[in-house]
Tab-separated table of N, CA and C in Angstrom:
chain	number	residue	atom	x	y	z
A	1	UNK	N	2.594	4.209	-15.716
A	1	UNK	CA	2.025	2.558	-15.222
A	1	UNK	C	1.723	2.080	-13.420
A	2	UNK	N	0.500	1.948	-13.321
A	2	UNK	CA	-0.426	2.001	-12.082
A	2	UNK	C	0.051	-0.012	-11.801
A	3	UNK	N	0.184	0.374	-10.443
A	3	UNK	CA	0.153	-1.308	-9.826
A	3	UNK	C	-1.831	-2.123	-10.194
A	4	UNK	N	-1.728	-2.106	-11.090
A	4	UNK	CA	-3.546	-2.325	-11.636
A	4	UNK	C	-4.509	-3.555	-10.851
A	5	UNK	N	-4.675	-2.185	-9.976
A	5	UNK	CA	-5.706	-2.094	-9.220
A	5	UNK	C	-4.679	-3.809	-8.399
A	6	UNK	N	-4.330	-4.322	-7.480
A	6	UNK	CA	-3.851	-4.945	-6.287
A	6	UNK	C	-4.588	-4.287	-5.400
A	7	UNK	N	-5.178	-5.820	-4.776
A	7	UNK	CA	-5.945	-5.650	-3.754
A	7	UNK	C	-4.636	-5.878	-2.778
A	8	UNK	N	-5.142	-4.522	-1.295
A	8	UNK	CA	-4.341	-4.982	-0.051
A	8	UNK	C	-5.450	-4.039	0.890
A	9	UNK	N	-5.214	-5.522	1.901
A	9	UNK	CA	-6.163	-5.736	3.566
A	9	UNK	C	-5.332	-5.440	4.993
A	10	UNK	N	-6.195	-3.582	4.945
A	10	UNK	CA	-5.722	-3.070	6.082
A	10	UNK	C	-6.426	-3.304	7.348
A	11	UNK	N	-5.429	-3.697	8.049
A	11	UNK	CA	-6.097	-4.616	9.745
A	11	UNK	C	-6.155	-3.202	10.530
A	12	UNK	N	-6.391	-3.437	11.305
A	12	UNK	CA	-6.249	-1.813	12.111
A	12	UNK	C	-7.372	-2.088	12.953
A	13	UNK	N	-7.474	-1.612	15.007
A	13	UNK	CA	-8.793	-1.357	14.868
A	13	UNK	C	-9.075	-0.364	15.216
A	14	UNK	N	-7.656	0.717	14.603
A	14	UNK	CA	-7.972	2.527	14.889
A	14	UNK	C	-8.934	2.044	12.834
A	15	UNK	N	-9.658	2.812	13.900
A	15	UNK	CA	-10.971	3.347	12.174
A	15	UNK	C	-9.889	4.591	11.014
A	16	UNK	N	-9.627	5.578	12.258
A	16	UNK	CA	-8.439	7.355	11.594
A	16	UNK	C	-7.627	6.544	10.835
A	17	UNK	N	-6.634	5.679	11.382
A	17	UNK	CA	-5.303	4.594	10.435
A	17	UNK	C	-5.877	3.763	9.601
A	18	UNK	N	-7.555	3.251	9.180
A	18	UNK	CA	-8.334	2.716	7.834
A	18	UNK	C	-8.866	3.914	7.234
A	19	UNK	N	-9.300	4.461	7.863
A	19	UNK	CA	-10.016	5.075	6.377
A	19	UNK	C	-7.976	6.065	5.939
A	20	UNK	N	-7.226	6.405	7.060
A	20	UNK	CA	-6.187	7.500	6.421
A	20	UNK	C	-5.191	6.564	5.258
A	21	UNK	N	-5.414	4.942	5.525
A	21	UNK	CA	-4.278	4.168	4.760
A	21	UNK	C	-5.146	4.079	3.460
A	22	UNK	N	-6.401	4.084	3.229
A	22	UNK	CA	-7.339	3.522	2.540
A	22	UNK	C	-7.417	4.502	0.783
A	23	UNK	N	-7.342	5.826	2.026
A	23	UNK	CA	-7.029	6.742	1.168
A	23	UNK	C	-5.755	7.388	-0.028
A	24	UNK	N	-5.141	6.877	1.110
A	24	UNK	CA	-4.108	7.069	0.096
A	24	UNK	C	-3.885	5.358	-0.656
A	25	UNK	N	-3.424	4.627	-0.299
A	25	UNK	CA	-3.733	3.556	-1.164
A	25	UNK	C	-4.756	3.366	-2.249
A	26	UNK	N	-5.435	4.375	-2.299
A	26	UNK	CA	-6.535	3.732	-3.525
A	26	UNK	C	-6.511	5.112	-4.659
A	27	UNK	N	-5.715	6.426	-3.431
A	27	UNK	CA	-4.753	7.733	-4.652
A	27	UNK	C	-3.784	6.680	-5.466
A	28	UNK	N	-3.679	5.595	-4.614
A	28	UNK	CA	-1.645	4.935	-6.203
A	28	UNK	C	-2.529	4.224	-6.628
A	29	UNK	N	-3.690	3.790	-6.130
A	29	UNK	CA	-4.233	2.536	-7.586
A	29	UNK	C	-4.688	1.253	-6.665
A	30	UNK	N	-4.983	1.203	-5.882
A	30	UNK	CA	-5.291	-0.267	-5.174
A	30	UNK	C	-6.409	0.194	-4.097
A	31	UNK	N	-6.740	-1.626	-4.502
A	31	UNK	CA	-8.432	-1.887	-3.760
A	31	UNK	C	-8.024	-1.911	-2.618
A	32	UNK	N	-8.293	-1.369	-1.616
A	32	UNK	CA	-8.473	-1.630	0.235
A	32	UNK	C	-9.643	-2.724	0.914
A	33	UNK	N	-8.954	-3.432	1.100
A	33	UNK	CA	-9.961	-4.651	1.528
A	33	UNK	C	-9.930	-3.371	3.381
A	34	UNK	N	-10.598	-3.486	3.514
A	34	UNK	CA	-10.324	-2.686	5.416
A	34	UNK	C	-10.439	-3.802	6.286
A	35	UNK	N	-10.486	-3.472	7.656
A	35	UNK	CA	-10.630	-5.315	8.188
A	35	UNK	C	-10.224	-4.454	9.610
A	36	UNK	N	-11.274	-4.534	10.720
A	36	UNK	CA	-10.647	-3.377	12.178
A	36	UNK	C	-10.732	-4.320	13.061
A	37	UNK	N	-9.803	-5.898	12.914
A	37	UNK	CA	-9.774	-6.486	14.307
A	37	UNK	C	-9.141	-7.636	13.323
A	38	UNK	N	-7.910	-8.014	14.111
A	38	UNK	CA	-7.430	-9.539	13.265
A	38	UNK	C	-7.790	-10.837	13.255
A	39	UNK	N	-9.607	-10.912	13.768
A	39	UNK	CA	-9.758	-12.394	13.678
A	39	UNK	C	-10.763	-11.444	11.815
A	40	UNK	N	-11.481	-10.817	12.157
A	40	UNK	CA	-11.929	-9.640	10.573
A	40	UNK	C	-11.082	-9.962	9.602
A	41	UNK	N	-9.554	-9.464	10.018
A	41	UNK	CA	-9.107	-9.998	8.322
A	41	UNK	C	-8.503	-11.387	8.662
A	42	UNK	N	-8.540	-12.308	9.241
A	42	UNK	CA	-8.531	-14.164	8.532
A	42	UNK	C	-9.696	-14.189	8.113
A	43	UNK	N	-10.377	-13.521	7.962
A	43	UNK	CA	-12.118	-14.366	7.578
A	43	UNK	C	-11.394	-13.448	5.663
A	44	UNK	N	-11.344	-11.949	5.883
A	44	UNK	CA	-11.375	-11.914	4.848
A	44	UNK	C	-10.128	-12.103	4.504
A	45	UNK	N	-9.037	-12.796	4.378
A	45	UNK	CA	-7.953	-12.408	3.509
A	45	UNK	C	-8.551	-14.055	3.150
A	46	UNK	N	-8.651	-14.788	3.635
A	46	UNK	CA	-9.130	-15.953	3.054
A	46	UNK	C	-10.419	-16.164	2.335
A	47	UNK	N	-11.221	-15.049	2.297
A	47	UNK	CA	-12.472	-14.802	1.393
A	47	UNK	C	-11.905	-14.190	0.096
A	48	UNK	N	-10.894	-12.828	0.405
A	48	UNK	CA	-10.322	-12.156	-0.136
A	48	UNK	C	-9.361	-12.725	-1.438
A	49	UNK	N	-8.562	-13.464	-0.196
A	49	UNK	CA	-6.859	-13.319	-1.018
A	49	UNK	C	-6.786	-11.723	-2.134
A	50	UNK	N	-6.276	-10.471	-0.334
A	50	UNK	CA	-5.565	-10.064	-1.353
A	50	UNK	C	-4.076	-10.655	-1.665
A	51	UNK	N	-3.697	-9.224	-2.764
A	51	UNK	CA	-2.524	-9.881	-2.987
A	51	UNK	C	-1.291	-8.569	-1.539
A	52	UNK	N	-1.899	-8.264	-1.016
A	52	UNK	CA	-0.688	-7.775	0.446
A	52	UNK	C	-1.669	-7.331	1.525
A	53	UNK	N	-1.177	-7.374	2.590
A	53	UNK	CA	-1.643	-7.446	3.961
A	53	UNK	C	-0.762	-6.418	4.619
A	54	UNK	N	-1.314	-5.370	5.453
A	54	UNK	CA	-0.974	-4.653	5.884
A	54	UNK	C	-1.539	-4.693	7.148
A	55	UNK	N	-1.285	-4.820	8.681
A	55	UNK	CA	-0.647	-5.887	9.809
A	55	UNK	C	-0.642	-4.987	10.662
A	56	UNK	N	-2.046	-4.519	11.797
A	56	UNK	CA	-1.163	-4.068	13.054
A	56	UNK	C	-0.664	-4.846	12.981
A	57	UNK	N	0.022	-4.960	15.137
A	57	UNK	CA	0.551	-5.220	15.844
A	57	UNK	C	-0.187	-5.086	16.774
A	58	UNK	N	-0.791	-4.400	17.375
A	58	UNK	CA	-1.358	-4.650	18.534
A	58	UNK	C	-3.125	-4.190	17.714
A	59	UNK	N	-3.865	-5.346	18.635
A	59	UNK	CA	-5.141	-4.810	18.489
A	59	UNK	C	-5.987	-6.197	19.384
A	60	UNK	N	-6.961	-5.949	20.102
A	60	UNK	CA	-7.869	-6.442	21.310
A	60	UNK	C	-8.213	-8.328	21.065
A	61	UNK	N	-8.873	-8.855	19.715
A	61	UNK	CA	-8.791	-9.847	19.979
A	61	UNK	C	-7.946	-10.829	19.246
A	62	UNK	N	-6.644	-10.417	18.310
A	62	UNK	CA	-6.567	-10.882	18.373
A	62	UNK	C	-5.174	-9.851	18.017
A	63	UNK	N	-3.588	-10.405	17.974
A	63	UNK	CA	-2.453	-9.596	17.660
A	63	UNK	C	-2.094	-9.968	16.364
A	64	UNK	N	-1.003	-9.174	16.294
A	64	UNK	CA	-0.013	-9.282	14.307
A	64	UNK	C	-0.164	-10.561	14.453
A	65	UNK	N	0.820	-10.468	15.662
A	65	UNK	CA	1.900	-12.102	15.013
A	65	UNK	C	0.683	-13.211	15.353
A	66	UNK	N	0.027	-13.022	16.836
A	66	UNK	CA	-0.929	-14.072	16.079
A	66	UNK	C	-1.767	-13.843	15.069
A	67	UNK	N	-2.134	-13.731	14.510
A	67	UNK	CA	-2.266	-13.323	12.999
A	67	UNK	C	-1.310	-13.699	11.792
A	68	UNK	N	-0.299	-12.969	11.875
A	68	UNK	CA	0.517	-13.386	11.088
A	68	UNK	C	0.813	-15.186	11.066
A	69	UNK	N	0.942	-16.026	12.563
A	69	UNK	CA	1.130	-17.779	12.272
A	69	UNK	C	-0.168	-18.056	11.376
A	70	UNK	N	-1.117	-17.444	11.801
A	70	UNK	CA	-2.646	-18.363	11.504
A	70	UNK	C	-1.980	-17.474	9.950
A	71	UNK	N	-2.280	-17.207	9.661
A	71	UNK	CA	-1.975	-16.880	7.447
A	71	UNK	C	-0.894	-17.571	7.033
A	72	UNK	N	0.051	-17.498	8.198
A	72	UNK	CA	1.457	-18.285	7.982
A	72	UNK	C	0.791	-19.707	7.564
A	73	UNK	N	0.521	-20.056	8.531
A	73	UNK	CA	-0.190	-21.579	8.292
A	73	UNK	C	-0.689	-22.650	7.685
A	74	UNK	N	-1.502	-21.638	6.704
A	74	UNK	CA	-2.384	-22.269	6.055
A	74	UNK	C	-1.733	-22.404	4.633
A	75	UNK	N	-1.686	-22.963	4.024
A	75	UNK	CA	-1.091	-23.989	2.424
A	75	UNK	C	-2.424	-22.212	1.644
A	76	UNK	N	-3.204	-22.147	1.454
A	76	UNK	CA	-3.763	-21.480	0.844
A	76	UNK	C	-3.184	-20.277	0.848
A	77	UNK	N	-2.941	-19.680	2.631
A	77	UNK	CA	-2.190	-18.405	2.328
A	77	UNK	C	-1.336	-17.760	3.088
A	78	UNK	N	-0.374	-18.933	2.840
A	78	UNK	CA	0.900	-18.807	3.184
A	78	UNK	C	1.915	-17.792	2.272
A	79	UNK	N	1.897	-18.144	1.440
A	79	UNK	CA	2.516	-16.503	0.708
A	79	UNK	C	1.860	-15.774	0.037
A	80	UNK	N	1.378	-14.429	0.792
A	80	UNK	CA	0.757	-13.516	0.555
A	80	UNK	C	1.239	-12.588	1.522
A	81	UNK	N	2.023	-11.670	0.553
A	81	UNK	CA	2.955	-10.897	1.962
A	81	UNK	C	2.189	-10.331	2.834
A	82	UNK	N	2.966	-9.866	3.862
A	82	UNK	CA	2.470	-9.147	4.891
A	82	UNK	C	3.109	-8.592	6.245
A	83	UNK	N	2.959	-7.098	5.836
A	83	UNK	CA	4.135	-6.048	6.233
A	83	UNK	C	3.218	-5.496	7.784
A	84	UNK	N	3.889	-5.689	8.869
A	84	UNK	CA	3.650	-5.569	9.936
A	84	UNK	C	3.756	-3.678	10.406
A	85	UNK	N	2.464	-2.974	11.194
A	85	UNK	CA	2.154	-2.110	11.053
A	85	UNK	C	2.333	-1.402	12.493
A	86	UNK	N	2.936	-0.506	13.028
A	86	UNK	CA	2.754	-0.607	14.652
A	86	UNK	C	3.649	0.659	15.176
A	87	UNK	N	3.469	1.434	16.381
A	87	UNK	CA	3.872	2.247	17.116
A	87	UNK	C	4.818	1.505	17.809
A	88	UNK	N	4.637	0.789	17.481
A	88	UNK	CA	5.934	-0.317	18.495
A	88	UNK	C	8.019	-0.774	18.111
A	89	UNK	N	8.744	-0.379	18.712
A	89	UNK	CA	9.770	0.043	17.862
A	89	UNK	C	10.211	-1.573	18.387
A	90	UNK	N	9.712	-1.747	19.414
A	90	UNK	CA	10.699	-3.581	20.352
A	90	UNK	C	11.248	-3.775	18.875
A	91	UNK	N	12.372	-4.148	19.871
A	91	UNK	CA	13.128	-5.660	18.491
A	91	UNK	C	12.424	-6.591	19.054
A	92	UNK	N	11.942	-7.560	19.637
A	92	UNK	CA	11.373	-7.875	19.947
A	92	UNK	C	10.518	-8.123	19.035
A	93	UNK	N	9.408	-7.405	19.426
A	93	UNK	CA	8.523	-8.043	18.705
A	93	UNK	C	8.595	-7.804	16.937
A	94	UNK	N	10.216	-7.401	15.797
A	94	UNK	CA	10.558	-7.053	14.783
A	94	UNK	C	11.062	-8.585	14.800
A	95	UNK	N	11.960	-8.988	15.531
A	95	UNK	CA	12.748	-10.258	15.823
A	95	UNK	C	11.390	-11.705	15.283
A	96	UNK	N	10.912	-11.224	15.896
A	96	UNK	CA	9.522	-12.031	15.775
A	96	UNK	C	8.532	-12.146	14.852
A	97	UNK	N	8.502	-11.014	14.066
A	97	UNK	CA	7.893	-10.804	13.002
A	97	UNK	C	8.690	-10.953	11.715
A	98	UNK	N	9.626	-11.218	11.522
A	98	UNK	CA	10.519	-12.123	10.913
A	98	UNK	C	11.015	-13.372	11.081
A	99	UNK	N	10.622	-13.814	11.761
A	99	UNK	CA	11.115	-15.320	12.341
A	99	UNK	C	9.576	-16.398	11.314
A	100	UNK	N	8.745	-15.070	11.299
A	100	UNK	CA	7.582	-15.877	10.945
A	100	UNK	C	6.833	-15.561	10.031
A	101	UNK	N	8.038	-14.925	8.997
A	101	UNK	CA	7.535	-14.228	6.983
A	101	UNK	C	7.416	-13.091	7.378
A	102	UNK	N	7.486	-12.346	8.050
A	102	UNK	CA	6.860	-11.275	7.721
A	102	UNK	C	7.660	-10.149	6.438
A	103	UNK	N	6.801	-9.358	5.648
A	103	UNK	CA	7.567	-9.789	4.780
A	103	UNK	C	8.081	-7.349	5.176
A	104	UNK	N	7.930	-6.936	5.712
A	104	UNK	CA	8.339	-5.552	6.291
A	104	UNK	C	7.969	-5.578	7.742
A	105	UNK	N	7.816	-4.142	8.077
A	105	UNK	CA	7.704	-3.701	9.450
A	105	UNK	C	7.725	-1.898	9.045
A	106	UNK	N	6.253	-1.321	9.338
A	106	UNK	CA	6.504	0.214	9.404
A	106	UNK	C	6.287	0.548	10.692
A	107	UNK	N	6.526	2.375	11.211
A	107	UNK	CA	6.937	2.000	12.303
A	107	UNK	C	5.351	3.628	11.683
A	108	UNK	N	5.153	3.598	12.958
A	108	UNK	CA	3.536	4.807	13.006
A	108	UNK	C	3.529	5.573	13.877
A	109	UNK	N	3.704	6.912	13.463
A	109	UNK	CA	2.844	6.925	11.915
A	109	UNK	C	3.776	7.371	10.493
A	110	UNK	N	3.021	6.391	9.849
A	110	UNK	CA	3.724	5.499	8.541
A	110	UNK	C	4.012	6.469	7.561
A	111	UNK	N	5.882	6.630	7.224
A	111	UNK	CA	6.519	7.368	6.457
A	111	UNK	C	5.862	6.817	5.142
A	112	UNK	N	5.492	7.674	4.215
A	112	UNK	CA	4.804	7.781	2.780
A	112	UNK	C	5.930	6.711	2.025
A	113	UNK	N	7.376	7.376	2.250
A	113	UNK	CA	8.671	6.690	1.479
A	113	UNK	C	8.708	5.249	1.815
A	114	UNK	N	8.393	4.832	3.105
A	114	UNK	CA	8.399	3.743	3.600
A	114	UNK	C	7.435	2.458	2.494
A	115	UNK	N	6.496	2.778	3.322
A	115	UNK	CA	4.944	2.441	3.093
A	115	UNK	C	5.543	2.198	0.749
A	116	UNK	N	5.866	3.282	0.810
A	116	UNK	CA	6.153	2.727	-0.931
A	116	UNK	C	7.181	1.745	-1.602
A	117	UNK	N	8.459	2.126	-0.471
A	117	UNK	CA	9.160	0.742	-0.923
A	117	UNK	C	8.709	-0.328	-0.571
A	118	UNK	N	8.205	-0.544	0.612
A	118	UNK	CA	7.681	-1.503	1.128
A	118	UNK	C	6.939	-2.417	-0.467
A	119	UNK	N	5.724	-1.343	-0.432
A	119	UNK	CA	5.105	-1.460	-1.713
A	119	UNK	C	5.794	-1.838	-3.184
A	120	UNK	N	6.823	-1.541	-2.951
A	120	UNK	CA	7.459	-2.332	-4.646
A	120	UNK	C	8.521	-3.167	-4.250
A	121	UNK	N	8.185	-3.695	-2.890
A	121	UNK	CA	9.109	-4.973	-2.765
A	121	UNK	C	8.447	-6.009	-2.641
A	122	UNK	N	7.140	-5.599	-2.757
A	122	UNK	CA	6.022	-6.841	-2.489
A	122	UNK	C	5.050	-7.018	-3.715
A	123	UNK	N	5.206	-5.570	-4.257
A	123	UNK	CA	4.385	-6.010	-5.759
A	123	UNK	C	5.077	-5.341	-6.458
A	124	UNK	N	4.953	-5.974	-7.503
A	124	UNK	CA	5.342	-5.760	-8.588
A	124	UNK	C	4.463	-5.483	-10.098
A	125	UNK	N	4.966	-4.328	-10.581
A	125	UNK	CA	3.541	-3.815	-11.619
A	125	UNK	C	3.818	-5.442	-13.032
A	126	UNK	N	2.738	-4.912	-13.751
A	126	UNK	CA	2.498	-5.845	-14.582
A	126	UNK	C	3.498	-6.363	-16.046
A	127	UNK	N	4.809	-5.218	-15.787
A	127	UNK	CA	4.873	-4.979	-16.814
A	127	UNK	C	6.728	-5.612	-16.076
A	128	UNK	N	6.474	-6.614	-14.734
A	128	UNK	CA	7.345	-6.639	-14.034
A	128	UNK	C	9.041	-5.056	-13.429
A	129	UNK	N	8.597	-4.834	-14.284
A	129	UNK	CA	8.980	-3.214	-13.825
A	129	UNK	C	8.884	-2.973	-12.010
A	130	UNK	N	9.793	-2.138	-10.981
A	130	UNK	CA	8.874	-1.549	-9.815
A	130	UNK	C	9.512	0.028	-10.848
A	131	UNK	N	8.423	0.627	-10.257
A	131	UNK	CA	8.792	2.235	-9.854
A	131	UNK	C	9.836	2.451	-8.726
A	132	UNK	N	10.205	4.099	-9.484
A	132	UNK	CA	11.462	4.851	-8.749
A	132	UNK	C	10.318	5.188	-7.744
A	133	UNK	N	9.022	5.696	-7.880
A	133	UNK	CA	8.201	6.655	-7.362
A	133	UNK	C	6.599	6.690	-7.999
A	134	UNK	N	6.892	6.573	-6.255
A	134	UNK	CA	4.700	7.141	-6.558
A	134	UNK	C	4.073	7.791	-7.676
A	135	UNK	N	3.044	6.595	-7.307
A	135	UNK	CA	2.063	8.077	-8.582
A	135	UNK	C	0.723	8.060	-8.237
A	136	UNK	N	-0.122	9.683	-7.924
A	136	UNK	CA	-1.315	9.455	-7.892
A	136	UNK	C	-2.221	10.102	-9.343
A	137	UNK	N	-3.335	9.757	-10.039
A	137	UNK	CA	-3.527	9.856	-10.436
A	137	UNK	C	-4.052	11.086	-10.311
A	138	UNK	N	-4.373	12.257	-11.452
A	138	UNK	CA	-4.664	13.822	-11.112
A	138	UNK	C	-5.413	13.950	-11.863
A	139	UNK	N	-6.532	14.897	-12.144
A	139	UNK	CA	-7.210	15.133	-13.366
A	139	UNK	C	-7.135	16.625	-13.525
A	140	UNK	N	-6.188	17.926	-14.247
A	140	UNK	CA	-6.646	19.103	-14.272
A	140	UNK	C	-5.558	19.352	-15.333
A	141	UNK	N	-6.098	21.123	-15.742
A	141	UNK	CA	-6.067	21.587	-16.732
A	141	UNK	C	-4.252	22.524	-15.701
A	142	UNK	N	-3.334	22.531	-16.993
A	142	UNK	CA	-2.095	23.232	-16.141
A	142	UNK	C	-2.021	23.961	-17.139
A	143	UNK	N	-1.090	24.796	-16.829
A	143	UNK	CA	-0.204	25.696	-18.093
A	143	UNK	C	0.736	25.027	-18.026
A	144	UNK	N	1.329	25.566	-19.693
A	144	UNK	CA	2.966	25.463	-19.182
A	144	UNK	C	3.448	26.328	-20.164
A	145	UNK	N	5.028	27.023	-19.416
A	145	UNK	CA	5.480	28.014	-20.500
A	145	UNK	C	6.860	27.538	-20.341
A	146	UNK	N	7.646	27.991	-21.865
A	146	UNK	CA	8.716	27.592	-21.810
A	146	UNK	C	9.248	28.835	-22.550
A	147	UNK	N	9.898	30.227	-22.601
A	147	UNK	CA	10.486	31.455	-23.110
A	147	UNK	C	8.988	32.250	-22.996
A	148	UNK	N	8.374	32.224	-24.648
A	148	UNK	CA	7.133	33.159	-25.081
A	148	UNK	C	6.510	32.124	-25.336
A	149	UNK	N	6.388	30.684	-25.203
A	149	UNK	CA	5.124	29.435	-25.687
A	149	UNK	C	4.449	29.467	-24.169
A	150	UNK	N	3.362	29.513	-24.278
A	150	UNK	CA	2.568	29.380	-23.251
A	150	UNK	C	1.388	27.843	-23.945
A	151	UNK	N	1.219	27.106	-23.062
A	151	UNK	CA	-0.363	25.787	-23.560
A	151	UNK	C	-0.576	25.230	-21.867
A	152	UNK	N	-1.755	25.531	-22.925
A	152	UNK	CA	-2.509	25.094	-22.271
A	152	UNK	C	-3.011	23.544	-22.096
A	153	UNK	N	-2.606	22.196	-20.707
A	153	UNK	CA	-2.744	21.083	-21.152
A	153	UNK	C	-3.293	20.685	-20.285
A	154	UNK	N	-2.980	19.422	-20.278
A	154	UNK	CA	-3.980	18.534	-19.551
A	154	UNK	C	-3.085	16.960	-18.205
A	155	UNK	N	-3.503	17.318	-17.180
A	155	UNK	CA	-2.230	16.236	-16.209
A	155	UNK	C	-3.191	15.086	-15.928
A	156	UNK	N	-2.890	14.200	-15.952
A	156	UNK	CA	-2.803	12.871	-15.678
A	156	UNK	C	-2.186	12.109	-14.444
A	157	UNK	N	-0.754	12.195	-13.944
A	157	UNK	CA	-1.053	11.589	-13.042
A	157	UNK	C	-0.031	12.518	-12.414
A	158	UNK	N	0.833	12.806	-11.110
A	158	UNK	CA	1.262	13.512	-10.411
A	158	UNK	C	2.612	12.445	-9.966
A	159	UNK	N	3.342	12.373	-9.949
A	159	UNK	CA	5.387	11.737	-9.293
A	159	UNK	C	6.046	12.263	-8.569
A	160	UNK	N	6.931	11.501	-8.118
A	160	UNK	CA	8.114	12.474	-7.618
A	160	UNK	C	9.083	12.853	-8.470
A	161	UNK	N	9.223	12.368	-9.824
A	161	UNK	CA	9.901	12.958	-10.968
A	161	UNK	C	9.153	13.679	-11.769
A	162	UNK	N	8.023	14.231	-11.574
A	162	UNK	CA	7.148	15.564	-12.468
A	162	UNK	C	5.537	14.850	-12.744
A	163	UNK	N	4.970	14.841	-13.752
A	163	UNK	CA	4.162	15.409	-13.374
A	163	UNK	C	3.384	13.903	-15.417
A	164	UNK	N	2.324	13.638	-15.679
A	164	UNK	CA	2.695	13.882	-16.630
A	164	UNK	C	1.594	13.850	-17.557
A	165	UNK	N	2.010	14.605	-18.508
A	165	UNK	CA	0.725	15.758	-19.338
A	165	UNK	C	0.743	15.197	-21.280
A	166	UNK	N	-0.693	15.646	-21.102
A	166	UNK	CA	-1.363	14.981	-22.339
A	166	UNK	C	-1.831	16.379	-23.285
A	167	UNK	N	-1.846	17.131	-25.068
A	167	UNK	CA	-2.598	17.893	-25.355
A	167	UNK	C	-3.876	16.844	-26.034
A	168	UNK	N	-4.469	18.551	-25.841
A	168	UNK	CA	-5.877	18.074	-26.503
A	168	UNK	C	-5.444	17.651	-27.986
A	169	UNK	N	-5.282	17.697	-28.696
A	169	UNK	CA	-5.144	16.770	-29.981
A	169	UNK	C	-3.132	16.559	-30.028
A	170	UNK	N	-3.055	16.099	-31.231
A	170	UNK	CA	-1.789	15.852	-31.945
A	170	UNK	C	-0.985	16.759	-31.760
A	171	UNK	N	-0.071	16.044	-31.435
A	171	UNK	CA	1.896	17.296	-31.662
A	171	UNK	C	1.665	17.984	-32.724
């Protein structure tokens, strides 16, 4: 089960970081809305109403704390989960983000396990169940061997607990 094309806005002044997160989140089944500044993020949040915002702390035009204040200050956007992302591990920034209702704080370089945890805590899959592991789409042939038997099957997705495979025909 996937996250059903939830929309995540990624706001960062680093195009490399936006590209990295876009590829990673797209492979996890999310629709990504890129924003290269705090002001653009605010515009896109109001226009697209994402399910979650990943917000860089240090951006030149409007920093993450000020953007978070504006997000929380509007009735329409105040309940959108916002996860702050920064290389800055300052307790002062973390405390301020938490006081403003930030849903999480990820350090750069982003640990994929921590990212997955933040996604789990803020986005519920349609069945109401949270995933235990990341799952990425993978389409390809795989060979499965058990004892003297070997079969060629088709992989659908891969997760931390294994791989989902299917046969050409019925069992």
